[in-house]
Every structure is written in structure tokens, then in C-alpha cells.
Short mmCIF file of C-alpha atoms in Angstrom, two decimals:
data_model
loop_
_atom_site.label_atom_id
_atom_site.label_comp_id
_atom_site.label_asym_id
_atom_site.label_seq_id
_atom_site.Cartn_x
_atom_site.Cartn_y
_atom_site.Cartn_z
CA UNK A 1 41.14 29.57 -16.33
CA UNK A 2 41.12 32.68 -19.02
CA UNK A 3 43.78 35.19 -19.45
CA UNK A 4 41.79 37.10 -17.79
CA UNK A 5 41.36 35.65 -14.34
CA UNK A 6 44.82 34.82 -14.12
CA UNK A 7 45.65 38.36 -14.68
CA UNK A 8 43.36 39.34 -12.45
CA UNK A 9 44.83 36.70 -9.77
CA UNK A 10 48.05 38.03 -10.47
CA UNK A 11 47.61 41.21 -9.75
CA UNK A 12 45.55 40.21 -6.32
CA UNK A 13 48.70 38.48 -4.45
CA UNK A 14 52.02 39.87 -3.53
CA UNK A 15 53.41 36.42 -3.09
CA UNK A 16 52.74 35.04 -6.13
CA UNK A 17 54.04 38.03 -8.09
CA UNK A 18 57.40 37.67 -5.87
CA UNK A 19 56.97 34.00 -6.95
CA UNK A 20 56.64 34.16 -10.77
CA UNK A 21 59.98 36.88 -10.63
CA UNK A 22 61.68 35.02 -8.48
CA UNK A 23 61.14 31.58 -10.80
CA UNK A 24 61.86 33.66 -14.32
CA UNK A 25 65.09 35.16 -13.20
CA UNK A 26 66.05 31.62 -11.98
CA UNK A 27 65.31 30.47 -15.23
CA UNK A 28 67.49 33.09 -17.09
CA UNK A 29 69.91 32.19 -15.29
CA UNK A 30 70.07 28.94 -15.88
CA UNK A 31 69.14 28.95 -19.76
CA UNK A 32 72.10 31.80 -20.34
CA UNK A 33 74.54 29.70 -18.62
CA UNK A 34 77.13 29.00 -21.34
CA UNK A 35 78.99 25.65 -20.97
CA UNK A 36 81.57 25.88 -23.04
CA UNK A 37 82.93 29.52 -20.84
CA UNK A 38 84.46 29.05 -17.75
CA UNK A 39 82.40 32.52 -15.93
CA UNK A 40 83.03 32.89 -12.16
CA UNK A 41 79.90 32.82 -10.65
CA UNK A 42 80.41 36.57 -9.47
CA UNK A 43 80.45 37.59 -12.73
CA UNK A 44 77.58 36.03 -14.00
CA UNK A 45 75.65 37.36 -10.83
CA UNK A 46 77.11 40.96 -11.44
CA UNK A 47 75.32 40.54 -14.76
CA UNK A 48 72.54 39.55 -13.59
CA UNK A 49 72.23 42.06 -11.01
CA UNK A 50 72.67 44.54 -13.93
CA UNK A 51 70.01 43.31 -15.90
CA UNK A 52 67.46 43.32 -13.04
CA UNK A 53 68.12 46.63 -12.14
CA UNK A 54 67.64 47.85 -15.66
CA UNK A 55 64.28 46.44 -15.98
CA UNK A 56 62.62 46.97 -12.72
CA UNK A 57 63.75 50.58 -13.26
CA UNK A 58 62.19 50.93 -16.60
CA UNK A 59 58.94 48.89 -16.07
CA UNK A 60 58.37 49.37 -12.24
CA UNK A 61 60.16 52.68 -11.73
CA UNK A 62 59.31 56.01 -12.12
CA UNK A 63 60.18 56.01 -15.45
CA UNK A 64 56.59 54.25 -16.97
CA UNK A 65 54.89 56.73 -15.12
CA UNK A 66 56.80 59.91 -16.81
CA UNK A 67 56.38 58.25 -20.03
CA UNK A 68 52.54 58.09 -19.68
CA UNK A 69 52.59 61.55 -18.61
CA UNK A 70 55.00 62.41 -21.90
CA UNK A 71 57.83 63.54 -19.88
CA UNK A 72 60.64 61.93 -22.11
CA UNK A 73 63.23 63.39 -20.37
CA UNK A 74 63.00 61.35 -17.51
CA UNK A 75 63.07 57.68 -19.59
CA UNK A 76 65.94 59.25 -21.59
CA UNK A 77 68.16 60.15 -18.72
CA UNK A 78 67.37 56.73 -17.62
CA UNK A 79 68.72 55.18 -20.92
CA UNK A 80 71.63 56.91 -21.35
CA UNK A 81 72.60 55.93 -17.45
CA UNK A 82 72.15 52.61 -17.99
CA UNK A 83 73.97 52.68 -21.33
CA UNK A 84 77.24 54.17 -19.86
CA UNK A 85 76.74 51.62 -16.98
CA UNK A 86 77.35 48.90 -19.14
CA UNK A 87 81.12 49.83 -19.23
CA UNK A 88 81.67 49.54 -15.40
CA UNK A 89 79.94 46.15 -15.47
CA UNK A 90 82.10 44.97 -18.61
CA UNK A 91 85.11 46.12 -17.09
CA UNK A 92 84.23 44.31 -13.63
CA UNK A 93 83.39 41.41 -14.88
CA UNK A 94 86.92 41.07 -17.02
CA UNK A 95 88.36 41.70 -13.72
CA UNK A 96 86.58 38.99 -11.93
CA UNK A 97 87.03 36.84 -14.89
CA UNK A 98 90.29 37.26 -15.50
CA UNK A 99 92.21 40.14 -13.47
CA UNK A 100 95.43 39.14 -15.93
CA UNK A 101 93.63 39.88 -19.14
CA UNK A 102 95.41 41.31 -22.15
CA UNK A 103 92.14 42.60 -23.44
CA UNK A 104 92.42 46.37 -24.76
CA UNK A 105 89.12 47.19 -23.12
CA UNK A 106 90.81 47.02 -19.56
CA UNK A 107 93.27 50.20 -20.15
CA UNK A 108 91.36 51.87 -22.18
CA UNK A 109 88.65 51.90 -19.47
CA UNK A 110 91.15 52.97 -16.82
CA UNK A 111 91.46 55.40 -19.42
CA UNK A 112 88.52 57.03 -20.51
CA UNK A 113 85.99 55.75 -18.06
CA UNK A 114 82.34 54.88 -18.82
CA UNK A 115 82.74 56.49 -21.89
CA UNK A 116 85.02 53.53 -23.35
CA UNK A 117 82.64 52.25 -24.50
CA UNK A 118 82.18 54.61 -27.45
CA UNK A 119 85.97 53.74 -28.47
CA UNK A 120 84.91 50.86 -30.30
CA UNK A 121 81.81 49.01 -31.94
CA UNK A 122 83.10 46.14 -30.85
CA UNK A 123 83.57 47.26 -27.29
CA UNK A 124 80.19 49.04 -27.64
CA UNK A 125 78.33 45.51 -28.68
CA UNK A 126 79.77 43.48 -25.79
CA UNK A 127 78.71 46.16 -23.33
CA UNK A 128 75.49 46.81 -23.95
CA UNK A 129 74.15 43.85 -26.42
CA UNK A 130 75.90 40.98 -25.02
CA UNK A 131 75.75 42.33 -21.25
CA UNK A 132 72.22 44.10 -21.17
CA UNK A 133 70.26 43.85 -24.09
CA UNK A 134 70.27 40.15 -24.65
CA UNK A 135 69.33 39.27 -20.64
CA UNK A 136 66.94 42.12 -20.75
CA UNK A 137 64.92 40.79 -23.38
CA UNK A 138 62.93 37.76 -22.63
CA UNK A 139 61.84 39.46 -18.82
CA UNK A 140 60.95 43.01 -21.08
CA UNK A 141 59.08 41.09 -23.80
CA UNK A 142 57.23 39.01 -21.38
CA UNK A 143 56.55 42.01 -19.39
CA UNK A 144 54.93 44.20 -22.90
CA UNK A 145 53.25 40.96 -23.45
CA UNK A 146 51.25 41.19 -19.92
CA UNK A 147 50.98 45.01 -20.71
CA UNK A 148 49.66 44.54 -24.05
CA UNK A 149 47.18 41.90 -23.04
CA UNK A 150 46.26 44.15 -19.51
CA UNK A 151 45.34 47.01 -22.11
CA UNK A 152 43.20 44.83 -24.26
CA UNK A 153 41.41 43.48 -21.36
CA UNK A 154 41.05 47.17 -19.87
CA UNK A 155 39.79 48.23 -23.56
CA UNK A 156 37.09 45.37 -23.24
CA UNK A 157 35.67 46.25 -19.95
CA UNK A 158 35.50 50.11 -20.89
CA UNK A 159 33.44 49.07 -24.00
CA UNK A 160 31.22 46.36 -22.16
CA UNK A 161 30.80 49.32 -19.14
CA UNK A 162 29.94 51.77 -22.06
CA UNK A 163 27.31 49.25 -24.16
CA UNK A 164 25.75 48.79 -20.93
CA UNK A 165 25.28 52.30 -19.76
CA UNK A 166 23.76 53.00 -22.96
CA UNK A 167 21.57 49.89 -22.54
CA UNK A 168 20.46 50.82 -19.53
CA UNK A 169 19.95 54.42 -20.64
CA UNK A 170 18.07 52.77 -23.32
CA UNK A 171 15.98 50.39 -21.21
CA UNK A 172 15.20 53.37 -18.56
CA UNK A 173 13.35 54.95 -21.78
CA UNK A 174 10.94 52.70 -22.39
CA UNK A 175 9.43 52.01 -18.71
CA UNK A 176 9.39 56.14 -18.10
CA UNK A 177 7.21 55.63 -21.96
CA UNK A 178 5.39 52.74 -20.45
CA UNK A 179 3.97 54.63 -17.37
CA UNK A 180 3.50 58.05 -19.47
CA UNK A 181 1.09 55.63 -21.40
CA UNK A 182 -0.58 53.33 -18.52
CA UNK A 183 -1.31 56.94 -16.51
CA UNK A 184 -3.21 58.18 -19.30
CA UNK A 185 -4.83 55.25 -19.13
CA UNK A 186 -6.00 54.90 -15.81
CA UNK A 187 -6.48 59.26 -15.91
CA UNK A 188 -8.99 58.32 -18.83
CA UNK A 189 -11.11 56.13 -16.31
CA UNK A 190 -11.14 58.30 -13.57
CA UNK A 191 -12.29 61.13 -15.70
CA UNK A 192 -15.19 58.71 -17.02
CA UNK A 193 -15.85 57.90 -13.54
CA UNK A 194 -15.64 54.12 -14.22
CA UNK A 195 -16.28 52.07 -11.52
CA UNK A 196 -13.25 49.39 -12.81
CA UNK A 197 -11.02 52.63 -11.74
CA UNK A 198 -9.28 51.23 -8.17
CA UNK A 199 -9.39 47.52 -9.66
CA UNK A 200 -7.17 48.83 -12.76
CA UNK A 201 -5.21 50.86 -10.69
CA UNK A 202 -4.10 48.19 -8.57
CA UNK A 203 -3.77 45.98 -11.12
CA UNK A 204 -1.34 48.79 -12.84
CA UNK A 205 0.78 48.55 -10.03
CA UNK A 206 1.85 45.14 -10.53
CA UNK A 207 2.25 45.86 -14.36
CA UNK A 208 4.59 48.82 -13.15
CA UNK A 209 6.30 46.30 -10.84
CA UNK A 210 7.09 43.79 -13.79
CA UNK A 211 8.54 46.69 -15.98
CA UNK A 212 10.76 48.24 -12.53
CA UNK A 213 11.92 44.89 -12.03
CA UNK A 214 12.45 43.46 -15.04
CA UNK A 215 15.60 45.98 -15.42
CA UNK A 216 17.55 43.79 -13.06
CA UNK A 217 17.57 40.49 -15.47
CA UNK A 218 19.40 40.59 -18.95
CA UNK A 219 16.78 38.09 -20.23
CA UNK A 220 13.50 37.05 -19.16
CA UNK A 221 11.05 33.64 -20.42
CA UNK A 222 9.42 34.48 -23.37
CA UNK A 223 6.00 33.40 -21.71
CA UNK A 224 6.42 36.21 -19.30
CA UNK A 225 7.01 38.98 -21.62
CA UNK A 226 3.86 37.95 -23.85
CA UNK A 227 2.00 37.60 -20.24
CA UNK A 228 3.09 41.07 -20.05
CA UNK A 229 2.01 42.33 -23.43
CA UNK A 230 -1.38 40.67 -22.90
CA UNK A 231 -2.05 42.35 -19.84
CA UNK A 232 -0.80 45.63 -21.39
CA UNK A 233 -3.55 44.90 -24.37
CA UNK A 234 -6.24 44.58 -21.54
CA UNK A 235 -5.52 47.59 -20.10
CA UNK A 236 -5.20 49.61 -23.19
CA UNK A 237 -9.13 47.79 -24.08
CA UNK A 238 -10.98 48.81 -21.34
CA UNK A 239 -9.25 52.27 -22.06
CA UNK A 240 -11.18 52.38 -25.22
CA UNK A 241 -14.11 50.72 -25.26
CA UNK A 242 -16.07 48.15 -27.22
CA UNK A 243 -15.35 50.42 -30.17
CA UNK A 244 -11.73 48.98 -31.11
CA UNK A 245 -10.21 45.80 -31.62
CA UNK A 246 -7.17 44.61 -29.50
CA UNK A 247 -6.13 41.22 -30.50
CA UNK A 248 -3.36 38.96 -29.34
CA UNK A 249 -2.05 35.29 -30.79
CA UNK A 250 1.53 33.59 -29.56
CA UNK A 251 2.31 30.53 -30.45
CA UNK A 252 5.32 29.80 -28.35
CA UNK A 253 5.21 26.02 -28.29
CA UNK A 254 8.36 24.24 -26.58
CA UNK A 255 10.28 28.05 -26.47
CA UNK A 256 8.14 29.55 -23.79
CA UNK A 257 11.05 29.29 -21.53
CA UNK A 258 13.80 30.91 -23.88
CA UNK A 259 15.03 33.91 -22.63
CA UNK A 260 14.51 37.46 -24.44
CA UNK A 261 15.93 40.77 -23.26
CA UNK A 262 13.54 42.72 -20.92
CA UNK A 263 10.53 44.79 -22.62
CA UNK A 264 12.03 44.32 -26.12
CA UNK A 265 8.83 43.63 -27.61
CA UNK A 266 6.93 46.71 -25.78
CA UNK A 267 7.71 49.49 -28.01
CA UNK A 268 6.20 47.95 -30.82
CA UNK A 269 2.88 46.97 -29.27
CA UNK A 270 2.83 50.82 -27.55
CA UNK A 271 3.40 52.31 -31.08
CA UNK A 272 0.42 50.34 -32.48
CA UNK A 273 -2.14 51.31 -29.79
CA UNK A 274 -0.98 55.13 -30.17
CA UNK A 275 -1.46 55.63 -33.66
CA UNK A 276 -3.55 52.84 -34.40
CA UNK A 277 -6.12 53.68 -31.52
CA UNK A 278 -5.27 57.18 -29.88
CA UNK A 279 -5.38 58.68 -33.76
CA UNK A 280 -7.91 56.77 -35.51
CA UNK A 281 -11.08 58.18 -36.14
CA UNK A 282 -13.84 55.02 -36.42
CA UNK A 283 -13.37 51.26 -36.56
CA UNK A 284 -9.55 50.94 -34.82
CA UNK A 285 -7.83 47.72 -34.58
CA UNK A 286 -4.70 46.60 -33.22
CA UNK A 287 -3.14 42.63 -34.12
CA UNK A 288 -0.01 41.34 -32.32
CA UNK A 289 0.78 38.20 -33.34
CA UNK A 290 4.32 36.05 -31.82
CA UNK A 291 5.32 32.39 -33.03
CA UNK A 292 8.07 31.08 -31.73
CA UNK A 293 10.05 28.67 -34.03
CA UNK A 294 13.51 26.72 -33.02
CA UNK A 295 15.49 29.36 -31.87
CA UNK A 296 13.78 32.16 -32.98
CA UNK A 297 10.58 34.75 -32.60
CA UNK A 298 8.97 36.69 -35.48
CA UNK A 299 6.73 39.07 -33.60
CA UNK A 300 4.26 41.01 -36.23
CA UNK A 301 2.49 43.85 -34.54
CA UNK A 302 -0.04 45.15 -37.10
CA UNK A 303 -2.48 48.38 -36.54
CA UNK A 304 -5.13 50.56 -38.36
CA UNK A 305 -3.68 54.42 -39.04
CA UNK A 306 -4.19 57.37 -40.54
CA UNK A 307 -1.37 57.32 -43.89
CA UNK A 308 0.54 59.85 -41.95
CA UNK A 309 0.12 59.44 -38.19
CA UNK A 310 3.16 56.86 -38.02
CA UNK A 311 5.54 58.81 -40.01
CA UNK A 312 8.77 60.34 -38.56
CA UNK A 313 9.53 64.28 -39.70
CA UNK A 314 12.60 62.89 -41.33
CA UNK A 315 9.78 60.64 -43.04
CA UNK A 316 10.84 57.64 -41.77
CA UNK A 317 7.94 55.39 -39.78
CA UNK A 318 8.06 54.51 -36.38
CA UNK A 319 7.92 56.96 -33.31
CA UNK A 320 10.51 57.78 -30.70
CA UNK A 321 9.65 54.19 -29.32
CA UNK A 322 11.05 52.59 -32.24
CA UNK A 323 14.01 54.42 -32.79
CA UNK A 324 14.86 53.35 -29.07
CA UNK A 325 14.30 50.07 -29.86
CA UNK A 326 16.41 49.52 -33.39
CA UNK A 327 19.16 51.19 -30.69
CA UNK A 328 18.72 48.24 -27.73
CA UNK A 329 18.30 45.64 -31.10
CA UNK A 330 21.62 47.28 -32.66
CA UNK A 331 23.32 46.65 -29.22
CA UNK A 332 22.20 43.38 -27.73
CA UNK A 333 22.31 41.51 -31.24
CA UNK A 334 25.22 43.33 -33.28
CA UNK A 335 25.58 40.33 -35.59
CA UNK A 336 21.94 40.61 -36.94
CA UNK A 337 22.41 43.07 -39.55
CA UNK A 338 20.61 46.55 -40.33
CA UNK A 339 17.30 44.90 -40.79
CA UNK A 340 16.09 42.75 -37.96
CA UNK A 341 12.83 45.09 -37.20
CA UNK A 342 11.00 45.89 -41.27
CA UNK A 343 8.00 48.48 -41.26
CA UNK A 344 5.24 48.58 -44.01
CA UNK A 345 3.21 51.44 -44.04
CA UNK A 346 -0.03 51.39 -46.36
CA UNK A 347 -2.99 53.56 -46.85
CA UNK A 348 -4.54 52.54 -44.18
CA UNK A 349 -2.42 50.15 -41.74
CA UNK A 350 0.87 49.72 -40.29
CA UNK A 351 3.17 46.41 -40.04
CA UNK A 352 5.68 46.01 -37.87
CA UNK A 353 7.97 42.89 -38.04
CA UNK A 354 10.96 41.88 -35.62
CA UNK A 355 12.65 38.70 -36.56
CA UNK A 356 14.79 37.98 -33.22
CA UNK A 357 16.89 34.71 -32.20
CA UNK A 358 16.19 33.57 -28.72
CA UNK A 359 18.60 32.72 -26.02
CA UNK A 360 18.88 30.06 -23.33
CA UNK A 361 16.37 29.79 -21.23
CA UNK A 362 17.28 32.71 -17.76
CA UNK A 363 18.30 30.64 -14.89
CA UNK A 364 16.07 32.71 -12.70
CA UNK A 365 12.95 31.41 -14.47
CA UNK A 366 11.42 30.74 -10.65
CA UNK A 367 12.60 33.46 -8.76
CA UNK A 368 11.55 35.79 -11.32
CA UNK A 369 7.90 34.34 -11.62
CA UNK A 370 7.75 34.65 -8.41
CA UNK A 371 8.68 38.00 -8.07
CA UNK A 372 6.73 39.69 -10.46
CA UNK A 373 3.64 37.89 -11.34
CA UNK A 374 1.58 38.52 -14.58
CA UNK A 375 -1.14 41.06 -13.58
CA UNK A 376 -4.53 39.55 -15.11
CA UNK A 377 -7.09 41.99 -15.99
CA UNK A 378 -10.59 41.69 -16.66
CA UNK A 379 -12.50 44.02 -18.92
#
């Protein structure tokens, strides 16, 4: 069991809470015991008592709560009470101890009060060291120690929430893309008046159902998403005629089960048939090309272009596409480096390389297959 789930556990049930106390203040009890002093029980429970109230008062009183807030007023009223408090419980407990005692602490209590304490460093140390400070300690550390570790924890989940709102912000990016792109498509054959028009249409559907429900699964087989891409190729050929080139080659051998993040790959085929198809003038051609090796994919997605047409304004290549995805690569593999996706831009084509490691194979393999089945499209 982690720290985690025991913290969590913990802070679920009442009882065990009153349990753990209950065991740990037995246990001070027993390890402060001194055998070679003769304490009457009473006084050893008197400063006890003390040294409970003093820390459920700091840690589970009001007084965390001000200090939050930064009302140090509050916490430092509470110290100095329990500072002049010591002197009462000294003086009781030399009365329980020994009601005869000679000790100059006794009338100069009667004396001065609480503030006796003050008279003397040595009076001072027994009062508050040796009565509070040293029986207060191992519950207070223990208790910063949970604290500590119940902030770390709470720092964790607040990152993990934020990484995956911004993945998912990320992810919802590239299917709102996706059907921009498959629309135009299918707006391109009615206009043409092609016959294939309510065939493609359905068949976009179920590629619009893979990409909406693909958002539920942090990783899906690597067959399926190059199922996907295919079918995405098919559609994107029949869009433009006999007069390009759409080619596809994986090689995916014994890791067509290993799991990659959802539409990972997408943005890089997408950015090859806009520029390399929607903006070429003549002969257009578009390669993808995945091989799966021991642990690892090198996708190469290369296109025809104009020099220009896959150029940033900041003069960087790629399109928005591509800065989305070095974002969602930057995120879900943080230990790759700066350069797990390289671009090559020549005179007249465009290379695009990602270099990924897989992961274990989804355990929803089935149900997902099931659920959203490669669309297979004709042309």
C-alpha cells in the first residue's frame, strides 16, 4: 500500500484516526516513563494532559486555520498562553510529587504566579522544555511529517489535473481539425455531384466515431491508429482524384498491439495532404511510412510542396497541427528531449519524422475494436 492510499484511508475513518492517537499517546507514555524517578502517576498524567492539549490546539484548533489565513495574532496569543501555563503545571506537579519540597520554585510561584517562570533560566527550562517541549515533539513532528507529505501529494494531483486539462485541451484540437478537414472533403464531392457522396458520408461517420471515441482511452493498439490513418488516406484520395499519389507502408510486425496515445500520428499525415495536395499545383504526392521496431515507432510522413507553403510566419515549418502536436509529445513523453518530431524542408518536399517509444499493449484492446471499428473505404 503507497503513502498515498494510506493517507487517503486515514483520512476516510474516524475510528482509525481515534485509533492511531489513542496508540501514539500510549506510546509516549510509556517510552518517557523514567525508571530511575519515582513520579506519581498524577503527575505524569497532568503532564500528559498538558502536552495533548497543547498540540491538538495548535494542529487541530483554530489556530492552523488563522495561520493559513496570516492572522498571527491568533497563533501568538496561543503561544504565549501555553508558555505561561507551563508554570501552573510545574508547580502542580511538585505538589503532587512532593507537597514537602524545599524547591525555590514553590514560593516563588506562590509569589509571582505564572510569571515565575521568567525568574530563572533554570526554572524557565524545566517548565517549558522538560514539561512541554520535549513531549510535544515526537506527536508535532509526526504530525508536519503527515502535513508535509499531504501537501506533496496535493501538489501532485494539482499538476497531474493540470497536464491533463491541457491534454485534453490539446486532444479536443485535433478532432475539431480532423472534421474541419473530412467536411471539406465530403463538401468537395457533393459539389462534384459524385455518386460515391452518401457511401463516403457514411463511411465518415464511423471515422468521426473513432476520433470522438478515441478521447476516452489514454492509449490505443498501434494497428488501430494506422487502420485509422489508412482510411483517412482513402478518403483524402477519392477527394482528389487519380491526379495525386497517396501512399501508405507500416510495418508493425509483433508491436501491432502496443499501445500509442490517441490520434498522435494524425497531425502529421493532415499536414502532408494540406500542403502537399490542397497547395500543389501538378503531380502531388503524399508517403507515410510506420515501422515498428522493439519498443519503438519511427513514423516518416513525407509530401510534395511548394518551398514556402509549409513554413510558419515565425519561419519555422509545420502548421498549427504540428505545433499542437510537439505540445501533446512535450507532455505525454517529457523524458524524450526537444527533438522527438525533426522536419526537413527542401525545394520541393517536406519530411516529417517522429521517433516515439511504445507502451504496453491497452487492456481494452477488445472492447475498443469493438467499439469503433476501422471504417474501410473504397475508391
Amino acid at each position: 500500500m503507497t503513502i498515498r492510499q494510506l493517507l487517503l484511508l486515514y483520512s476516510r475513518h474516524a475510528t482509525l484516526r481515534l485509533g492511531v492517537h489513542c496508540l501514539l499517546w500510549a506510546a509516549l507514555w510509556v517510552t518517557t516513563e523514567d525508571p530511575d524517578v519515582d513520579t506519581p502517576f498524577l503527575a505524569r498524567l497532568l503532564e500528559l494532559a498538558y502536552a495533548m492539549a497543547a498540540f491538538y490546539l495548535l494542529f487541530y484548533g483554530p489556530v492552523p486555520r488563522w495561520w493559513a489565513q496570516g492572522r498571527y495574532a491568533g497563533p501568538l496569543a496561543a503561544g504565549i498562553v501555553l508558555v505561561l501555563s507551563s508554570g501552573p503545571i510545574l508547580y502542580e506537579q511538585y505538589q503532587l510529587a512532593n507537597p514537602h519540597s524545599t524547591y525555590a520554585f514553590l514560593p516563588a510561584y506562590r509569589a509571582y504566579g505564572p510569571l515565575a517562570i521568567f525568574l530563572s533560566g533554570r526554572y524557565f527550562f524545566y517548565a517549558l522544555f522538560n514539561g512541554l517541549v520535549l513531549n510535544l515533539a515526537p506527536p508535532a513532528l509526526l504530525k508536519l511529517l503527515k502535513t508535509l507529505a499531504e501537501g506533496q501529494l496535493a501538489r501532485q494531483r494539482t499538476e497531474q489535473l493540470a497536464y491533463r486539462l491541457h491534454l485534453d485541451a490539446l486532444l479536443g484540437q485535433v478532432s475539431p481539425h480532423f472534421l474541419f478537414n473530412t467536411l471539406n472533403n465530403l463538401y468537395g464531392l457533393v459539389l462534384d455531384d459524385d455518386s460515391r457522396a452518401p457511401v463516403i458520408a457514411r463511411q465518415l461517420a464511423a471515422l468521426l466515431r473513432y476520433t470522438e471515441e478515441l478521447a476516452a482511452y489514454p492509449a490505443v493498439p498501434l494497428q488501430a491508429e494506422a487502420d485509422f490513418l489508412d482510411d483517412f488516406l482513402a478518403l483524402a484520395r477519392i477527394r482528389y482524384g487519380a491526379q495525386v499519389s497517396l501512399e501508405s507502408y507500416w510495418q508493425l510486425g509483433d508491436e501491432a498491439e502496443a499501445g500509442l496515445p490517441p490520434l498522435l500520428l494524425l497531425p502529421l499525415v493532415e499536414n502532408a495532404v494540406k500542403h502537399g495536395l490542397g497547395q500543389h499545383v501538378g503531380a502531388a504526392w503524399v508517403r507515410v511510412r510506420g515501422e515498428a521496431r522493439p519498443g519503438e515507432l519511427v513514423v516518416t510522413v513525407t509530401n510534395s510542396c511548394y518551398p514556402a507553403s509549409q513554413l510558419l510566419a515565425t519561419g519555422s515549418p509545420g502548421g498549427l497541427g504540428l505545433v499542437t502536436l510537439r505540445e501533446r509529445l512535450r507532455l505525454l513523453y517529457p523524458n524524450l528531449g526537444a527533438f522527438p518530431l525533426t522536419l526537413v524542408v527542401t525545394a520541393s518536399t517536406f519530411v516529417a519524422t517522429l521517433r516515439l517509444p511504445l507502451w504496453p499493449a491497452p487492456a481494452q484492446t477488445t472492447s475498443f475494436l469493438t467499439a469503433a471499428p476501422s471504417a474501410t473505404l473504397t475508391s
